[in-house]
Coordinates of C-alpha atoms and ligand atoms in Angstrom, one line a residue:
M26 CA 2.4 8.7 24.6
A27 CA 6.0 7.5 24.5
A28 CA 5.0 4.1 25.9
S29 CA 5.3 5.0 29.6
T30 CA 3.8 1.6 30.5
T31 CA 5.9 -1.5 29.5
R32 CA 4.6 -2.9 26.3
V33 CA 4.6 -6.7 26.0
D34 CA 4.8 -9.0 23.0
L35 CA 2.3 -11.8 22.1
D36 CA 4.2 -14.1 24.4
G37 CA 4.0 -11.7 27.4
N38 CA 7.7 -10.6 27.2
A39 CA 8.6 -7.0 27.6
I40 CA 9.4 -5.3 24.3
K41 CA 12.8 -3.6 24.2
P42 CA 13.0 -0.3 22.3
I43 CA 14.8 -0.8 18.9
T44 CA 16.1 1.4 16.1
I45 CA 14.3 1.0 12.8
C46 CA 15.6 2.1 9.4
M47 CA 12.4 2.8 7.5
I48 CA 13.0 3.3 3.8
G49 CA 10.1 5.1 2.0
A50 CA 8.9 6.5 5.3
G51 CA 7.6 9.6 3.6
G52 CA 4.9 7.8 1.7
F53 CA 1.3 6.8 2.5
I54 CA 2.0 3.6 4.6
G55 CA 5.3 5.0 6.0
S56 CA 3.6 8.1 7.3
H57 CA 1.0 6.1 9.2
L58 CA 3.6 3.7 10.5
C59 CA 5.8 6.6 11.8
E60 CA 2.8 8.1 13.5
K61 CA 2.0 4.8 15.2
L62 CA 5.6 4.2 16.3
M63 CA 6.0 7.7 17.7
S64 CA 2.7 7.8 19.6
E65 CA 2.5 4.2 20.9
T66 CA 6.1 2.8 21.2
S67 CA 9.5 3.8 22.4
H68 CA 11.2 2.7 19.2
T69 CA 13.5 5.1 17.3
V70 CA 13.1 5.6 13.5
F71 CA 15.5 6.7 10.9
A72 CA 13.0 7.9 8.3
L73 CA 14.5 7.7 4.7
D74 CA 12.8 9.1 1.7
V75 CA 13.2 11.7 -1.0
Y76 CA 10.1 13.5 0.3
N77 CA 8.9 14.3 3.8
D78 CA 5.7 16.3 3.3
K79 CA 3.5 13.5 4.7
I80 CA 5.6 13.2 7.9
K81 CA 6.4 16.9 8.5
H82 CA 3.9 17.0 11.4
L83 CA 6.0 14.4 13.1
L84 CA 9.3 16.1 12.5
E85 CA 8.5 19.7 13.6
P86 CA 8.5 21.5 16.0
D87 CA 11.4 20.2 18.1
S88 CA 9.1 20.3 21.2
L89 CA 7.1 17.3 20.1
P90 CA 7.0 14.5 22.7
W91 CA 8.9 12.1 20.5
A92 CA 11.5 14.6 19.3
G93 CA 14.9 12.8 19.2
R94 CA 13.2 9.4 18.3
I95 CA 12.6 10.2 14.7
Q96 CA 15.3 11.5 12.3
F97 CA 14.6 12.3 8.6
H98 CA 17.3 11.5 6.1
R99 CA 16.7 12.8 2.5
I100 CA 18.1 9.8 0.6
N101 CA 17.5 8.3 -2.8
I102 CA 18.4 4.7 -2.3
K103 CA 19.4 4.4 -5.9
N104 CA 22.7 6.2 -5.3
D105 CA 23.4 7.1 -1.7
S106 CA 26.4 5.7 0.2
R107 CA 24.8 6.6 3.6
L108 CA 22.3 3.7 3.1
E109 CA 24.6 0.9 4.4
G110 CA 25.7 2.9 7.5
L111 CA 22.1 3.6 8.5
I112 CA 21.2 -0.1 8.1
K113 CA 24.2 -1.1 10.1
C114 CA 23.2 1.3 12.9
S115 CA 19.6 -0.1 13.1
D116 CA 18.2 -3.3 14.5
L117 CA 15.6 -3.7 11.8
T118 CA 15.2 -2.4 8.3
L119 CA 11.7 -1.9 6.8
N120 CA 11.6 -1.3 3.1
L121 CA 8.6 0.5 1.6
A122 CA 10.3 2.4 -1.2
A123 CA 8.7 1.7 -4.6
I124 CA 7.0 3.0 -7.6
C125 CA 3.6 1.5 -6.9
T126 CA 0.9 3.3 -9.0
P127 CA -0.6 1.1 -11.7
A128 CA -0.6 4.0 -14.2
D129 CA 3.2 3.8 -14.2
Y130 CA 3.5 0.0 -14.7
N131 CA 2.7 0.0 -18.4
T132 CA 3.9 3.5 -19.2
R133 CA 7.2 3.5 -17.2
P134 CA 8.0 -0.2 -17.1
L135 CA 11.8 0.3 -16.8
D136 CA 11.5 2.7 -13.9
T137 CA 9.0 0.3 -12.3
I138 CA 11.3 -2.7 -12.6
Y139 CA 14.3 -0.7 -11.4
S140 CA 12.5 0.7 -8.5
N141 CA 10.9 -2.6 -7.3
F142 CA 13.9 -4.9 -8.0
I143 CA 17.2 -3.3 -8.8
D144 CA 17.0 -0.4 -6.3
A145 CA 16.0 -2.8 -3.5
L146 CA 18.9 -5.1 -4.1
P147 CA 21.5 -3.2 -1.9
V148 CA 18.9 -3.1 0.9
V149 CA 18.7 -6.9 1.0
K150 CA 22.4 -7.3 0.6
Y151 CA 23.3 -4.9 3.4
C152 CA 20.8 -6.6 5.7
S153 CA 22.1 -10.0 4.9
E154 CA 25.8 -9.1 5.2
N155 CA 25.3 -7.3 8.5
N156 CA 22.9 -9.8 10.0
K157 CA 20.0 -7.3 10.2
R158 CA 16.4 -8.2 10.2
L159 CA 14.4 -7.1 7.2
I160 CA 10.6 -6.5 6.8
H161 CA 10.1 -6.0 3.0
F162 CA 6.9 -4.7 1.4
S163 CA 5.8 -6.7 -1.6
T164 CA 2.3 -6.7 -2.9
C165 CA -0.9 -8.8 -3.3
E166 CA -0.4 -8.2 -7.0
V167 CA 2.2 -11.0 -7.0
Y168 CA -0.8 -13.4 -7.2
G169 CA -1.8 -11.7 -10.5
K170 CA -5.0 -13.2 -11.8
T171 CA -7.1 -15.9 -10.1
I172 CA -7.3 -19.4 -11.5
G173 CA -11.1 -18.9 -11.6
S174 CA -10.8 -16.1 -14.1
Y175 CA -9.7 -18.7 -16.7
F176 CA -13.0 -20.7 -16.5
P177 CA -15.8 -19.8 -18.8
K178 CA -17.9 -16.9 -17.5
D179 CA -20.9 -19.2 -16.6
S180 CA -18.8 -21.9 -15.0
P181 CA -19.9 -22.8 -11.4
L182 CA -16.2 -23.4 -10.7
R183 CA -15.7 -19.6 -10.7
Q184 CA -17.7 -19.5 -7.4
D185 CA -15.5 -22.2 -5.8
P186 CA -13.1 -20.5 -3.2
A187 CA -10.5 -23.0 -4.1
Y188 CA -10.1 -21.1 -7.4
Y189 CA -10.0 -17.5 -6.1
I190 CA -8.9 -17.3 -2.4
L191 CA -5.2 -16.2 -2.4
K192 CA -3.0 -18.2 -0.1
E193 CA 0.7 -17.3 0.6
D194 CA 2.0 -20.9 0.5
T195 CA 0.0 -22.5 -2.2
S196 CA -1.5 -20.1 -4.7
P197 CA 0.3 -19.7 -8.0
C198 CA 1.4 -16.3 -9.5
I199 CA -0.5 -15.8 -12.7
F200 CA 0.6 -12.9 -14.9
G201 CA -0.3 -11.9 -18.4
S202 CA 2.0 -12.0 -21.4
V203 CA 5.2 -9.8 -21.6
E204 CA 3.5 -7.2 -23.9
K205 CA 1.0 -6.7 -21.1
Q206 CA 3.5 -4.4 -19.3
R207 CA 1.0 -4.0 -16.4
W208 CA 2.7 -7.0 -14.9
S209 CA 6.2 -5.4 -14.8
Y210 CA 5.5 -4.4 -11.2
A211 CA 4.2 -7.7 -10.0
C212 CA 7.0 -9.6 -11.7
A213 CA 9.7 -7.4 -10.2
K214 CA 8.1 -7.7 -6.7
Q215 CA 7.9 -11.5 -7.1
L216 CA 11.5 -11.8 -8.1
M217 CA 12.5 -9.7 -5.0
E218 CA 10.5 -12.0 -2.8
R219 CA 12.3 -15.0 -4.3
L220 CA 15.7 -13.3 -3.8
I221 CA 14.9 -12.5 -0.1
Y222 CA 13.7 -16.1 0.4
A223 CA 16.9 -17.4 -1.1
E224 CA 19.0 -15.1 1.0
S225 CA 17.3 -16.6 4.0
V226 CA 17.8 -20.2 3.0
E227 CA 21.4 -19.8 1.8
N228 CA 22.7 -17.0 4.1
G229 CA 20.4 -16.9 7.1
L230 CA 18.7 -13.6 6.4
E231 CA 15.9 -12.9 8.9
F232 CA 13.0 -11.6 6.9
T233 CA 9.3 -11.0 6.8
I234 CA 7.5 -10.2 3.6
V235 CA 4.2 -8.2 3.6
R236 CA 1.7 -8.5 0.8
P237 CA -0.7 -5.5 1.2
F238 CA -4.2 -5.9 -0.2
N239 CA -5.4 -2.4 -1.1
W240 CA -4.7 -0.5 2.1
I241 CA -6.5 2.8 1.9
G242 CA -7.0 5.9 4.0
P243 CA -6.0 9.5 4.5
R244 CA -2.8 10.7 2.8
M245 CA -2.9 8.1 0.1
D246 CA -1.2 9.3 -3.1
F247 CA -2.2 12.8 -4.3
I248 CA -4.9 14.9 -5.7
P249 CA -4.0 15.8 -9.3
G250 CA -3.4 19.6 -9.7
I251 CA -3.4 20.2 -6.0
D252 CA -0.5 18.2 -4.4
G253 CA 0.5 16.2 -7.4
P254 CA 0.8 16.7 -11.2
S255 CA -2.4 17.7 -13.0
E256 CA -2.0 14.9 -15.5
G257 CA -1.0 12.3 -12.9
V258 CA -3.1 9.2 -12.3
P259 CA -3.0 8.0 -8.7
R260 CA -4.6 4.8 -7.3
V261 CA -8.4 4.4 -7.3
L262 CA -9.1 6.0 -3.9
A263 CA -7.4 9.3 -5.0
C264 CA -8.8 9.1 -8.6
F265 CA -12.4 8.8 -7.3
S266 CA -11.8 11.4 -4.5
N267 CA -10.5 13.9 -7.1
N268 CA -13.6 13.3 -9.2
L269 CA -16.0 13.8 -6.3
L270 CA -14.2 16.9 -5.1
R271 CA -14.4 18.4 -8.6
R272 CA -18.0 17.2 -9.1
E273 CA -17.0 15.2 -12.2
P274 CA -18.3 11.6 -13.0
L275 CA -16.1 8.8 -11.6
K276 CA -14.4 6.9 -14.4
L277 CA -15.0 3.1 -14.4
V278 CA -12.2 1.3 -16.3
D279 CA -13.6 -1.5 -18.5
G280 CA -16.9 -1.3 -16.8
G281 CA -15.6 -1.4 -13.2
E282 CA -16.1 -5.1 -13.0
S283 CA -12.8 -5.9 -11.2
Q284 CA -13.2 -6.9 -7.6
R285 CA -11.0 -5.7 -4.7
T286 CA -11.0 -6.0 -0.9
F287 CA -10.1 -2.8 0.9
V288 CA -8.6 -2.6 4.3
Y289 CA -8.3 0.5 6.5
I290 CA -4.7 1.8 6.8
K291 CA -5.0 2.0 10.6
D292 CA -6.0 -1.7 10.9
A293 CA -3.2 -2.7 8.6
I294 CA -0.6 -0.7 10.5
E295 CA -1.6 -2.7 13.6
A296 CA -0.5 -5.9 11.7
V297 CA 2.9 -4.3 10.9
L298 CA 3.4 -3.3 14.5
L299 CA 2.8 -6.9 15.5
M300 CA 5.4 -8.0 13.0
I301 CA 7.9 -5.5 14.4
D302 CA 7.3 -6.5 18.0
N303 CA 7.2 -10.3 17.5
P304 CA 10.2 -11.3 15.4
G305 CA 10.0 -14.9 16.6
R306 CA 6.5 -15.2 15.2
A307 CA 7.0 -13.1 12.1
N308 CA 10.5 -14.1 10.8
G309 CA 10.5 -16.4 7.8
H310 CA 6.9 -15.7 6.9
I311 CA 5.1 -14.0 4.0
F312 CA 1.9 -12.4 5.2
N313 CA -1.3 -11.4 3.4
V314 CA -2.6 -8.2 5.0
G315 CA -6.1 -7.3 3.9
N316 CA -9.8 -7.4 4.8
P317 CA -11.6 -10.3 3.1
N318 CA -14.9 -9.0 4.4
N319 CA -14.6 -5.7 2.5
E320 CA -15.0 -7.0 -1.1
V321 CA -16.7 -4.8 -3.7
T322 CA -16.5 -4.4 -7.5
V323 CA -14.9 -1.1 -8.6
R324 CA -18.4 0.0 -9.7
Q325 CA -19.8 -0.7 -6.2
L326 CA -16.9 1.2 -4.7
A327 CA -17.7 4.2 -6.9
E328 CA -21.4 4.1 -5.9
M329 CA -20.5 3.8 -2.2
M330 CA -18.0 6.6 -2.3
T331 CA -20.5 8.8 -4.1
Q332 CA -23.1 8.2 -1.3
V333 CA -20.5 8.7 1.5
Y334 CA -19.1 11.9 0.0
S335 CA -22.6 13.4 -0.2
K336 CA -23.0 12.6 3.5
V337 CA -19.7 14.1 4.6
S338 CA -19.7 17.2 2.3
G339 CA -23.5 17.9 2.5
E340 CA -23.5 18.2 -1.3
D341 CA -26.0 16.3 -3.6
S342 CA -24.3 14.0 -6.0
I343 CA -24.2 15.0 -9.7
K344 CA -26.7 13.7 -12.3
T345 CA -24.4 11.2 -13.9
P346 CA -22.1 10.0 -11.1
T347 CA -20.1 7.4 -13.2
I348 CA -19.0 7.0 -16.8
D349 CA -17.3 4.0 -18.5
V350 CA -13.8 4.4 -20.0
S351 CA -11.7 1.7 -21.7
S352 CA -8.4 0.8 -20.1
K353 CA -6.6 1.7 -23.2
E354 CA -8.0 5.2 -23.0
F355 CA -7.4 5.5 -19.3
Y356 CA -4.0 3.8 -18.8
G357 CA -2.7 3.4 -22.4
E358 CA -1.3 0.3 -24.2
G359 CA -0.2 -2.7 -22.1
Y360 CA -2.7 -2.4 -19.2
D361 CA -4.2 -5.5 -17.8
D362 CA -6.0 -6.1 -14.5
S363 CA -6.3 -8.4 -11.5
D364 CA -9.8 -9.8 -11.5
K365 CA -10.4 -10.5 -7.8
R366 CA -8.3 -10.3 -4.7
I367 CA -9.4 -12.1 -1.5
P368 CA -6.7 -12.7 1.0
D369 CA -6.5 -16.0 2.9
M370 CA -6.0 -15.0 6.6
T371 CA -4.9 -18.3 8.0
I372 CA -1.2 -17.5 8.4
I373 CA -1.5 -14.1 9.9
N374 CA -4.2 -15.3 12.3
K375 CA -2.1 -18.2 13.4
Q376 CA 1.2 -16.3 13.8
L377 CA 0.1 -12.9 15.0
G378 CA -3.6 -13.3 15.9
W379 CA -4.4 -10.2 13.7
N380 CA -7.8 -9.4 12.2
P381 CA -9.0 -6.2 10.5
K382 CA -11.9 -4.4 12.2
T383 CA -13.1 -1.5 10.1
S384 CA -16.0 -1.9 7.6
L385 CA -15.7 -0.4 4.1
W386 CA -18.4 2.1 4.9
E387 CA -16.7 3.3 8.1
L388 CA -13.3 3.6 6.5
L389 CA -14.7 5.5 3.5
E390 CA -16.5 7.8 5.9
S391 CA -13.4 8.8 7.8
T392 CA -11.2 8.9 4.7
L393 CA -13.6 11.1 2.6
R394 CA -14.1 13.4 5.6
Y395 CA -10.4 13.9 5.6
Q396 CA -10.3 14.4 1.8
H397 CA -13.1 17.0 2.0
K398 CA -11.5 18.9 4.9
T399 CA -8.0 18.8 3.3
Y400 CA -8.8 19.5 -0.4
A401 CA -12.3 21.0 -1.0
E402 CA -11.3 24.6 -0.5
A403 CA -8.1 24.3 -2.6
I404 CA -10.1 22.7 -5.4
K405 CA -12.8 25.5 -5.3
Q406 CA -10.0 28.1 -5.6
T407 CA -8.4 26.3 -8.6
I408 CA -11.7 26.0 -10.4
A409 CA -12.6 29.7 -9.7
K410 CA -9.1 30.8 -11.0
A411 CA -9.5 28.7 -14.2
C412 CA -13.0 30.3 -14.8
S413 CA -11.8 33.8 -14.3
S414 CA -8.7 33.5 -16.6
Ligands
NAD29 P1 3.9 5.4 -1.5 O1 4.2 5.7 -3.0 O2 3.0 6.4 -0.8 O3 5.3 5.3 -0.7 C1 6.5 4.9 -1.3 C2 7.6 5.9 -0.8 O4 8.8 5.4 -1.2 C3 7.4 7.3 -1.4 O5 7.4 8.3 -0.3 C4 8.6 7.5 -2.3 O6 9.1 8.8 -2.3 C5 9.6 6.6 -1.6 N1 10.6 6.1 -2.6 C6 10.4 5.6 -3.8 N2 11.6 5.4 -4.4 C7 12.6 5.8 -3.5 C8 14.0 5.9 -3.6 N3 14.7 5.4 -4.6 N4 14.7 6.3 -2.5 C9 14.0 6.8 -1.4 N5 12.7 6.8 -1.3 C10 12.0 6.3 -2.3 O7 3.3 4.0 -1.5 P2 2.7 3.2 -0.3 O8 1.2 2.9 -0.6 O9 3.0 3.8 1.0 O10 3.4 1.7 -0.5 C11 4.5 1.3 0.3 C12 4.9 -0.1 -0.1 O11 3.8 -1.0 0.0 C13 5.4 -0.2 -1.6 O12 6.5 -1.1 -1.7 C14 4.2 -0.8 -2.3 O13 4.6 -1.5 -3.5 C15 3.6 -1.7 -1.2 N6 2.2 -1.9 -1.5 C16 1.2 -0.9 -1.0 C17 -0.1 -1.2 -1.3 C18 -1.2 -0.3 -0.7 O14 -2.3 -0.8 -0.7 N7 -0.9 1.0 -0.3 C19 -0.5 -2.3 -2.0 C20 0.5 -3.2 -2.5 C21 1.8 -2.9 -2.2
UDP30 N1 -9.9 2.2 -11.5 C1 -11.0 2.7 -12.1 N2 -11.1 4.1 -12.2 C2 -10.1 4.9 -11.7 C3 -9.0 4.3 -11.2 C4 -8.9 2.9 -11.1 O1 -12.0 2.1 -12.5 O2 -10.3 6.2 -11.8 C5 -9.8 0.7 -11.4 C6 -8.6 0.0 -11.9 O3 -8.7 -0.3 -13.3 C7 -8.5 -1.3 -11.0 C8 -9.1 -0.8 -9.7 O4 -9.8 0.4 -10.0 O5 -9.4 -2.2 -11.6 C9 -8.1 -0.5 -8.6 O6 -7.1 0.3 -9.1 P1 -5.8 0.9 -8.2 O7 -5.2 1.9 -9.1 O8 -6.3 1.3 -6.9 O9 -4.8 -0.3 -8.0 P2 -4.8 -1.9 -8.1 O10 -5.8 -2.4 -7.1 O11 -5.2 -2.3 -9.5 O12 -3.4 -2.3 -7.8

């Protein structure tokens, strides 16, 4: 649908079609956002990325109902003079571009810092100088570790939400020491948030900052050896999917004790669309976007994914479904972890009335069904080829 009926914002006003410069549109979140914008709105998108595999289905063929409303520009924002022009021609810039896989934070800290801070600087500058609105993607990782994690293991204070719920306007950002290079990403993202905030206070930049809390779903990252490097280490959903597809044990880093809340990508995209369509309510805010009801330890996630994958693939699970690995073995020197991430939802509820809907079981079912359909055959062929050579 190209929004044949008039869409209205949260205050009942008709939403005017705008042009969005989406940087990093070819990634996981970008691909879902482009899909949503093409199918449910009349907005136009300049989709900037170095890759477009995940949005090819939206670009071709020319007969698609939204043809003309999405234009792909193969641009590396590190060094492309077309960036400023595209920002100038748009009403809103949305920046998703980043290195954002933890395996890179401690092994490629320079690339991580450049990507998440230095490379994003011109984007902020062009938006500020040209009076263009910016929605910038930061991360829940800016909170780092919880205050509670510093209490003794048996302290009842660890159970007190005051010491673990993460609030945009009051929680501190607690990172490990500099040698723990895991925090290079969080630190670069945090400095970028501070720069954007300062641009708004000193120069009037209209901004919204998004802090995603483990958004997951189809098209997230890559399956090593199939659509990404064999030795690559994606985020946990793709790591565990890869293990399940190959009938290997799922690897639990440092016992899989860390806790995460996972939100379905389609729920989270609804929140981003509300931000796009309601500037008066979204500007000047930092928003946690997550699902506080979907909390599990990484070990529980592994167990759940094993059960769900059996259901959707029709295959029994293997005898030893999980094994423990140390973080040093898995990620190398300098890894560290966030212990627990529960988003406070007060601000996003109040400003945008948004709430996530999908349970962890449901979102894993639809995601693993997609993973099985997309990759199972290719993996079988790779394994058969390796056995015959
Ligand atoms: P992703 O890696 O799938 O997408 C990022 C995209 O940016 C990729 O397509 C990449 O090619 C592109 N990109 C990177 N550097 C670029 C450059 N120099 N020029 C042009 N394009 C470039 O990641 P994602 O999960 O879609 O995340 C998007 C944003 O959200 C990132 O800023 C990330 O830090 C943030 N985030 C996501 C999550 C999550 O749960 N998925 C969690 C926290 C933060
Ligand atoms: N993890 C794991 N096994 C894997 C991949 C990740 O135990 O194969 C753990 C990782 O150590 C972290 C959690 O899963 O505690 C989530 O990792 P992810 O890469 O998704 O990113 P994060 O949430 O840490 O940003």
